[in-house]
Amino acid sequence: MSVQERKQRERAGRERLIVATARELAEQQGWDAVTTRRLAERIEYSQPVLYSHFRGKREIIGAVALEGAAEMAAAVRASAPSANSPRERVAALARTYLDFAARNPAVYDAMFQLDGGLAFAQEDTPEPLKDAFAALLECLGEVAGDGVAPGLFTEVFWASLHGIATLTRTGRLPPQDTELRVELLVNRLAMV
């Protein structure tokens, strides 16, 4: 292995460590607790080393969001094969999405609430974000209905799931009714 390859591997390792540490700290104490000073202390590198990887907290949030998008896409895709019908696939997708949001609140915030400097629904949208949407579209496109654009239907269904996830987490919807909301969403909106 060349010196250059070793340095690239070490750099990639430091970057993964920074992102993992930021994610852990955000999940434990919230994003306000994530500062470059605190991250530097936790990973035992200087702040200039952090800045050699990320220009600041915004880019770190973006990196966490991209990692989360890849994880969510994988989880959504993993939920579909066990279902026997389009209705079951849509219900499994909804449950998986809501479970991901509930289990990873800081990551979910990085993906959809905080400014990570990422473009959404544009040509320069990063691939992990496009792939997360594609994972939803793969399941929902088949139930969009005649004359309904599958992408538009997926956006509306996703917006509904996001609303349920956000309103439940902030205590504006009672969590014990989440399954009823999923059933209503699947039965009425997806009509499968």
PDB file of C-alpha atoms in Angstrom:
ATOM      1  CA  MET A   1       0.000   0.000   0.000  1.00  0.00           C
ATOM      2  CA  SER A   2       1.339   3.375  -0.957  1.00  0.00           C
ATOM      3  CA  VAL A   3       1.700   6.286   1.450  1.00  0.00           C
ATOM      4  CA  GLN A   4      -1.010   8.131  -0.499  1.00  0.00           C
ATOM      5  CA  GLU A   5      -3.458   5.207  -0.125  1.00  0.00           C
ATOM      6  CA  ARG A   6      -2.717   4.949   3.587  1.00  0.00           C
ATOM      7  CA  LYS A   7      -3.313   8.689   4.068  1.00  0.00           C
ATOM      8  CA  GLN A   8      -6.596   8.493   2.155  1.00  0.00           C
ATOM      9  CA  ARG A   9      -7.717   5.540   4.282  1.00  0.00           C
ATOM     10  CA  GLU A  10      -6.783   7.386   7.485  1.00  0.00           C
ATOM     11  CA  ARG A  11      -8.606  10.507   6.294  1.00  0.00           C
ATOM     12  CA  ALA A  12     -11.740   8.498   5.479  1.00  0.00           C
ATOM     13  CA  GLY A  13     -11.533   6.861   8.900  1.00  0.00           C
ATOM     14  CA  ARG A  14     -11.311  10.236  10.654  1.00  0.00           C
ATOM     15  CA  GLU A  15     -14.273  11.492   8.652  1.00  0.00           C
ATOM     16  CA  ARG A  16     -16.370   8.438   9.644  1.00  0.00           C
ATOM     17  CA  LEU A  17     -15.340   8.982  13.272  1.00  0.00           C
ATOM     18  CA  ILE A  18     -16.386  12.648  13.172  1.00  0.00           C
ATOM     19  CA  VAL A  19     -19.784  11.784  11.672  1.00  0.00           C
ATOM     20  CA  ALA A  20     -20.397   8.876  14.049  1.00  0.00           C
ATOM     21  CA  THR A  21     -19.422  10.986  17.062  1.00  0.00           C
ATOM     22  CA  ALA A  22     -21.626  13.897  15.961  1.00  0.00           C
ATOM     23  CA  ARG A  23     -24.508  11.515  15.443  1.00  0.00           C
ATOM     24  CA  GLU A  24     -24.019   9.891  18.838  1.00  0.00           C
ATOM     25  CA  LEU A  25     -23.765  13.233  20.605  1.00  0.00           C
ATOM     26  CA  ALA A  26     -26.853  14.566  18.802  1.00  0.00           C
ATOM     27  CA  GLU A  27     -28.884  11.465  19.674  1.00  0.00           C
ATOM     28  CA  GLN A  28     -27.834  11.737  23.331  1.00  0.00           C
ATOM     29  CA  GLN A  29     -28.022  15.493  23.897  1.00  0.00           C
ATOM     30  CA  GLY A  30     -29.531  17.104  20.806  1.00  0.00           C
ATOM     31  CA  TRP A  31     -27.946  19.005  17.938  1.00  0.00           C
ATOM     32  CA  ASP A  32     -27.287  22.084  20.091  1.00  0.00           C
ATOM     33  CA  ALA A  33     -24.708  20.017  21.975  1.00  0.00           C
ATOM     34  CA  VAL A  34     -22.796  19.253  18.766  1.00  0.00           C
ATOM     35  CA  THR A  35     -19.998  21.791  18.449  1.00  0.00           C
ATOM     36  CA  THR A  36     -16.641  21.480  16.777  1.00  0.00           C
ATOM     37  CA  ARG A  37     -14.963  21.993  20.150  1.00  0.00           C
ATOM     38  CA  ARG A  38     -16.905  19.155  21.740  1.00  0.00           C
ATOM     39  CA  LEU A  39     -16.374  16.888  18.753  1.00  0.00           C
ATOM     40  CA  ALA A  40     -12.644  17.596  18.801  1.00  0.00           C
ATOM     41  CA  GLU A  41     -12.500  16.698  22.500  1.00  0.00           C
ATOM     42  CA  ARG A  42     -14.459  13.489  22.024  1.00  0.00           C
ATOM     43  CA  ILE A  43     -12.475  12.202  19.072  1.00  0.00           C
ATOM     44  CA  GLU A  44      -9.178  13.491  20.483  1.00  0.00           C
ATOM     45  CA  TYR A  45      -8.213  15.552  17.463  1.00  0.00           C
ATOM     46  CA  SER A  46      -7.757  19.304  17.219  1.00  0.00           C
ATOM     47  CA  GLN A  47     -10.441  21.580  15.834  1.00  0.00           C
ATOM     48  CA  PRO A  48      -8.289  22.346  12.770  1.00  0.00           C
ATOM     49  CA  VAL A  49      -8.354  18.618  11.959  1.00  0.00           C
ATOM     50  CA  LEU A  50     -12.163  18.721  12.038  1.00  0.00           C
ATOM     51  CA  TYR A  51     -12.146  21.778   9.807  1.00  0.00           C
ATOM     52  CA  SER A  52      -9.884  19.957   7.347  1.00  0.00           C
ATOM     53  CA  HIS A  53     -12.782  17.521   6.845  1.00  0.00           C
ATOM     54  CA  PHE A  54     -15.853  19.733   7.281  1.00  0.00           C
ATOM     55  CA  ARG A  55     -16.185  23.495   7.064  1.00  0.00           C
ATOM     56  CA  GLY A  56     -18.461  23.484  10.091  1.00  0.00           C
ATOM     57  CA  LYS A  57     -21.471  22.021  11.809  1.00  0.00           C
ATOM     58  CA  ARG A  58     -23.705  22.501   8.760  1.00  0.00           C
ATOM     59  CA  GLU A  59     -21.566  20.134   6.676  1.00  0.00           C
ATOM     60  CA  ILE A  60     -21.464  17.620   9.516  1.00  0.00           C
ATOM     61  CA  ILE A  61     -25.268  17.708   9.686  1.00  0.00           C
ATOM     62  CA  GLY A  62     -25.315  17.132   5.928  1.00  0.00           C
ATOM     63  CA  ALA A  63     -23.016  14.125   6.261  1.00  0.00           C
ATOM     64  CA  VAL A  64     -25.248  12.654   8.980  1.00  0.00           C
ATOM     65  CA  ALA A  65     -28.283  13.275   6.761  1.00  0.00           C
ATOM     66  CA  LEU A  66     -26.706  11.424   3.836  1.00  0.00           C
ATOM     67  CA  GLU A  67     -25.785   8.505   6.067  1.00  0.00           C
ATOM     68  CA  GLY A  68     -29.319   8.439   7.461  1.00  0.00           C
ATOM     69  CA  ALA A  69     -30.862   8.565   3.994  1.00  0.00           C
ATOM     70  CA  ALA A  70     -28.856   5.508   2.968  1.00  0.00           C
ATOM     71  CA  GLU A  71     -29.945   3.663   6.123  1.00  0.00           C
ATOM     72  CA  MET A  72     -33.584   4.605   5.628  1.00  0.00           C
ATOM     73  CA  ALA A  73     -33.523   3.476   1.986  1.00  0.00           C
ATOM     74  CA  ALA A  74     -32.086   0.121   3.026  1.00  0.00           C
ATOM     75  CA  ALA A  75     -34.675  -0.297   5.789  1.00  0.00           C
ATOM     76  CA  VAL A  76     -37.565   0.565   3.458  1.00  0.00           C
ATOM     77  CA  ARG A  77     -36.327  -1.863   0.811  1.00  0.00           C
ATOM     78  CA  ALA A  78     -35.851  -4.586   3.427  1.00  0.00           C
ATOM     79  CA  SER A  79     -39.448  -4.203   4.615  1.00  0.00           C
ATOM     80  CA  ALA A  80     -41.055  -4.877   1.225  1.00  0.00           C
ATOM     81  CA  PRO A  81     -40.066  -8.494   0.426  1.00  0.00           C
ATOM     82  CA  SER A  82     -41.861  -9.940   3.448  1.00  0.00           C
ATOM     83  CA  ALA A  83     -45.208  -8.483   2.351  1.00  0.00           C
ATOM     84  CA  ASN A  84     -47.597 -10.553   0.223  1.00  0.00           C
ATOM     85  CA  SER A  85     -49.658  -7.809  -1.383  1.00  0.00           C
ATOM     86  CA  PRO A  86     -49.320  -4.160  -2.427  1.00  0.00           C
ATOM     87  CA  ARG A  87     -51.355  -3.132   0.628  1.00  0.00           C
ATOM     88  CA  GLU A  88     -49.068  -5.060   2.978  1.00  0.00           C
ATOM     89  CA  ARG A  89     -45.990  -3.540   1.266  1.00  0.00           C
ATOM     90  CA  VAL A  90     -47.337  -0.019   1.705  1.00  0.00           C
ATOM     91  CA  ALA A  91     -48.228  -0.678   5.351  1.00  0.00           C
ATOM     92  CA  ALA A  92     -44.773  -2.195   5.959  1.00  0.00           C
ATOM     93  CA  LEU A  93     -43.144   0.831   4.323  1.00  0.00           C
ATOM     94  CA  ALA A  94     -45.155   3.204   6.527  1.00  0.00           C
ATOM     95  CA  ARG A  95     -44.290   1.308   9.710  1.00  0.00           C
ATOM     96  CA  THR A  96     -40.615   1.088   8.751  1.00  0.00           C
ATOM     97  CA  TYR A  97     -40.436   4.807   7.976  1.00  0.00           C
ATOM     98  CA  LEU A  98     -42.123   5.798  11.243  1.00  0.00           C
ATOM     99  CA  ASP A  99     -39.961   3.367  13.214  1.00  0.00           C
ATOM    100  CA  PHE A 100     -36.809   4.798  11.634  1.00  0.00           C
ATOM    101  CA  ALA A 101     -37.895   8.333  12.540  1.00  0.00           C
ATOM    102  CA  ALA A 102     -38.704   7.324  16.131  1.00  0.00           C
ATOM    103  CA  ARG A 103     -35.485   5.340  16.685  1.00  0.00           C
ATOM    104  CA  ASN A 104     -33.203   7.964  15.120  1.00  0.00           C
ATOM    105  CA  PRO A 105     -34.624  11.385  16.023  1.00  0.00           C
ATOM    106  CA  ALA A 106     -31.377  13.335  15.597  1.00  0.00           C
ATOM    107  CA  VAL A 107     -30.627  11.669  12.272  1.00  0.00           C
ATOM    108  CA  TYR A 108     -34.200  12.308  11.148  1.00  0.00           C
ATOM    109  CA  ASP A 109     -33.817  15.959  12.117  1.00  0.00           C
ATOM    110  CA  ALA A 110     -30.563  16.149  10.154  1.00  0.00           C
ATOM    111  CA  MET A 111     -32.361  14.685   7.139  1.00  0.00           C
ATOM    112  CA  PHE A 112     -35.526  16.777   7.196  1.00  0.00           C
ATOM    113  CA  GLN A 113     -35.481  19.575   9.769  1.00  0.00           C
ATOM    114  CA  LEU A 114     -31.991  21.060   9.933  1.00  0.00           C
ATOM    115  CA  ASP A 115     -29.933  22.859   7.322  1.00  0.00           C
ATOM    116  CA  GLY A 116     -27.246  20.473   6.202  1.00  0.00           C
ATOM    117  CA  GLY A 117     -26.589  22.387   3.012  1.00  0.00           C
ATOM    118  CA  LEU A 118     -28.134  19.660   0.862  1.00  0.00           C
ATOM    119  CA  ALA A 119     -30.294  20.214  -2.193  1.00  0.00           C
ATOM    120  CA  PHE A 120     -33.599  18.349  -2.301  1.00  0.00           C
ATOM    121  CA  ALA A 121     -35.682  17.665  -5.421  1.00  0.00           C
ATOM    122  CA  GLN A 122     -33.127  19.286  -7.671  1.00  0.00           C
ATOM    123  CA  GLU A 123     -30.658  18.127 -10.263  1.00  0.00           C
ATOM    124  CA  ASP A 124     -27.745  18.388  -7.809  1.00  0.00           C
ATOM    125  CA  THR A 125     -29.497  16.421  -5.060  1.00  0.00           C
ATOM    126  CA  PRO A 126     -26.947  13.976  -3.587  1.00  0.00           C
ATOM    127  CA  GLU A 127     -27.409  10.334  -4.577  1.00  0.00           C
ATOM    128  CA  PRO A 128     -28.290   9.018  -1.080  1.00  0.00           C
ATOM    129  CA  LEU A 129     -31.251  11.436  -0.940  1.00  0.00           C
ATOM    130  CA  LYS A 130     -32.369  10.466  -4.440  1.00  0.00           C
ATOM    131  CA  ASP A 131     -32.056   6.804  -3.498  1.00  0.00           C
ATOM    132  CA  ALA A 132     -34.141   7.240  -0.339  1.00  0.00           C
ATOM    133  CA  PHE A 133     -36.926   8.751  -2.425  1.00  0.00           C
ATOM    134  CA  ALA A 134     -36.488   5.996  -5.019  1.00  0.00           C
ATOM    135  CA  ALA A 135     -36.953   3.384  -2.267  1.00  0.00           C
ATOM    136  CA  LEU A 136     -40.312   4.965  -1.385  1.00  0.00           C
ATOM    137  CA  LEU A 137     -41.273   5.263  -5.048  1.00  0.00           C
ATOM    138  CA  GLU A 138     -40.485   1.596  -5.732  1.00  0.00           C
ATOM    139  CA  CYS A 139     -43.151   0.553  -3.261  1.00  0.00           C
ATOM    140  CA  LEU A 140     -45.676   3.335  -3.737  1.00  0.00           C
ATOM    141  CA  GLY A 141     -45.540   3.725  -7.500  1.00  0.00           C
ATOM    142  CA  GLU A 142     -47.586   0.583  -8.037  1.00  0.00           C
ATOM    143  CA  VAL A 143     -50.480   1.906  -5.940  1.00  0.00           C
ATOM    144  CA  ALA A 144     -50.601   5.489  -7.214  1.00  0.00           C
ATOM    145  CA  GLY A 145     -53.709   4.794  -9.263  1.00  0.00           C
ATOM    146  CA  ASP A 146     -54.761   5.562 -12.793  1.00  0.00           C
ATOM    147  CA  GLY A 147     -53.931   9.039 -13.984  1.00  0.00           C
ATOM    148  CA  VAL A 148     -51.816   9.841 -10.903  1.00  0.00           C
ATOM    149  CA  ALA A 149     -48.123  10.475 -11.378  1.00  0.00           C
ATOM    150  CA  PRO A 150     -46.268   7.936  -9.184  1.00  0.00           C
ATOM    151  CA  GLY A 151     -43.703  10.544  -8.096  1.00  0.00           C
ATOM    152  CA  LEU A 152     -46.384  12.999  -7.042  1.00  0.00           C
ATOM    153  CA  PHE A 153     -48.282  10.290  -5.164  1.00  0.00           C
ATOM    154  CA  THR A 154     -45.054   9.286  -3.409  1.00  0.00           C
ATOM    155  CA  GLU A 155     -44.448  12.900  -2.365  1.00  0.00           C
ATOM    156  CA  VAL A 156     -47.935  13.161  -0.846  1.00  0.00           C
ATOM    157  CA  PHE A 157     -47.616   9.823   0.961  1.00  0.00           C
ATOM    158  CA  TRP A 158     -44.135  10.760   2.217  1.00  0.00           C
ATOM    159  CA  ALA A 159     -45.428  14.141   3.425  1.00  0.00           C
ATOM    160  CA  SER A 160     -48.154  12.315   5.354  1.00  0.00           C
ATOM    161  CA  LEU A 161     -45.622   9.989   6.983  1.00  0.00           C
ATOM    162  CA  HIS A 162     -43.367  12.930   7.817  1.00  0.00           C
ATOM    163  CA  GLY A 163     -46.297  14.733   9.432  1.00  0.00           C
ATOM    164  CA  ILE A 164     -47.192  11.695  11.523  1.00  0.00           C
ATOM    165  CA  ALA A 165     -43.567  11.186  12.583  1.00  0.00           C
ATOM    166  CA  THR A 166     -43.001  14.826  13.468  1.00  0.00           C
ATOM    167  CA  LEU A 167     -46.308  15.466  15.200  1.00  0.00           C
ATOM    168  CA  THR A 168     -46.066  12.253  17.219  1.00  0.00           C
ATOM    169  CA  ARG A 169     -42.505  12.959  18.343  1.00  0.00           C
ATOM    170  CA  THR A 170     -43.373  16.485  19.458  1.00  0.00           C
ATOM    171  CA  GLY A 171     -46.342  15.254  21.482  1.00  0.00           C
ATOM    172  CA  ARG A 172     -48.991  16.789  19.249  1.00  0.00           C
ATOM    173  CA  LEU A 173     -50.397  13.374  18.326  1.00  0.00           C
ATOM    174  CA  PRO A 174     -50.784  10.559  20.862  1.00  0.00           C
ATOM    175  CA  PRO A 175     -48.293   7.763  20.082  1.00  0.00           C
ATOM    176  CA  GLN A 176     -50.710   4.984  20.977  1.00  0.00           C
ATOM    177  CA  ASP A 177     -52.745   5.792  17.835  1.00  0.00           C
ATOM    178  CA  THR A 178     -49.842   5.510  15.384  1.00  0.00           C
ATOM    179  CA  GLU A 179     -50.958   2.116  14.068  1.00  0.00           C
ATOM    180  CA  LEU A 180     -54.478   3.472  13.485  1.00  0.00           C
ATOM    181  CA  ARG A 181     -52.974   6.361  11.528  1.00  0.00           C
ATOM    182  CA  VAL A 182     -50.971   3.936   9.395  1.00  0.00           C
ATOM    183  CA  GLU A 183     -54.084   1.899   8.677  1.00  0.00           C
ATOM    184  CA  LEU A 184     -56.064   5.008   7.776  1.00  0.00           C
ATOM    185  CA  LEU A 185     -53.287   6.289   5.553  1.00  0.00           C
ATOM    186  CA  VAL A 186     -52.950   2.960   3.769  1.00  0.00           C
ATOM    187  CA  ASN A 187     -56.689   2.382   3.453  1.00  0.00           C
ATOM    188  CA  ARG A 188     -57.654   5.893   2.346  1.00  0.00           C
ATOM    189  CA  LEU A 189     -54.688   7.486   0.659  1.00  0.00           C
ATOM    190  CA  ALA A 190     -53.180   4.406  -0.936  1.00  0.00           C
ATOM    191  CA  MET A 191     -56.583   2.723  -1.347  1.00  0.00           C
ATOM    192  CA  VAL A 192     -55.029  -0.696  -1.792  1.00  0.00           C
TER     193      VAL A 192
END
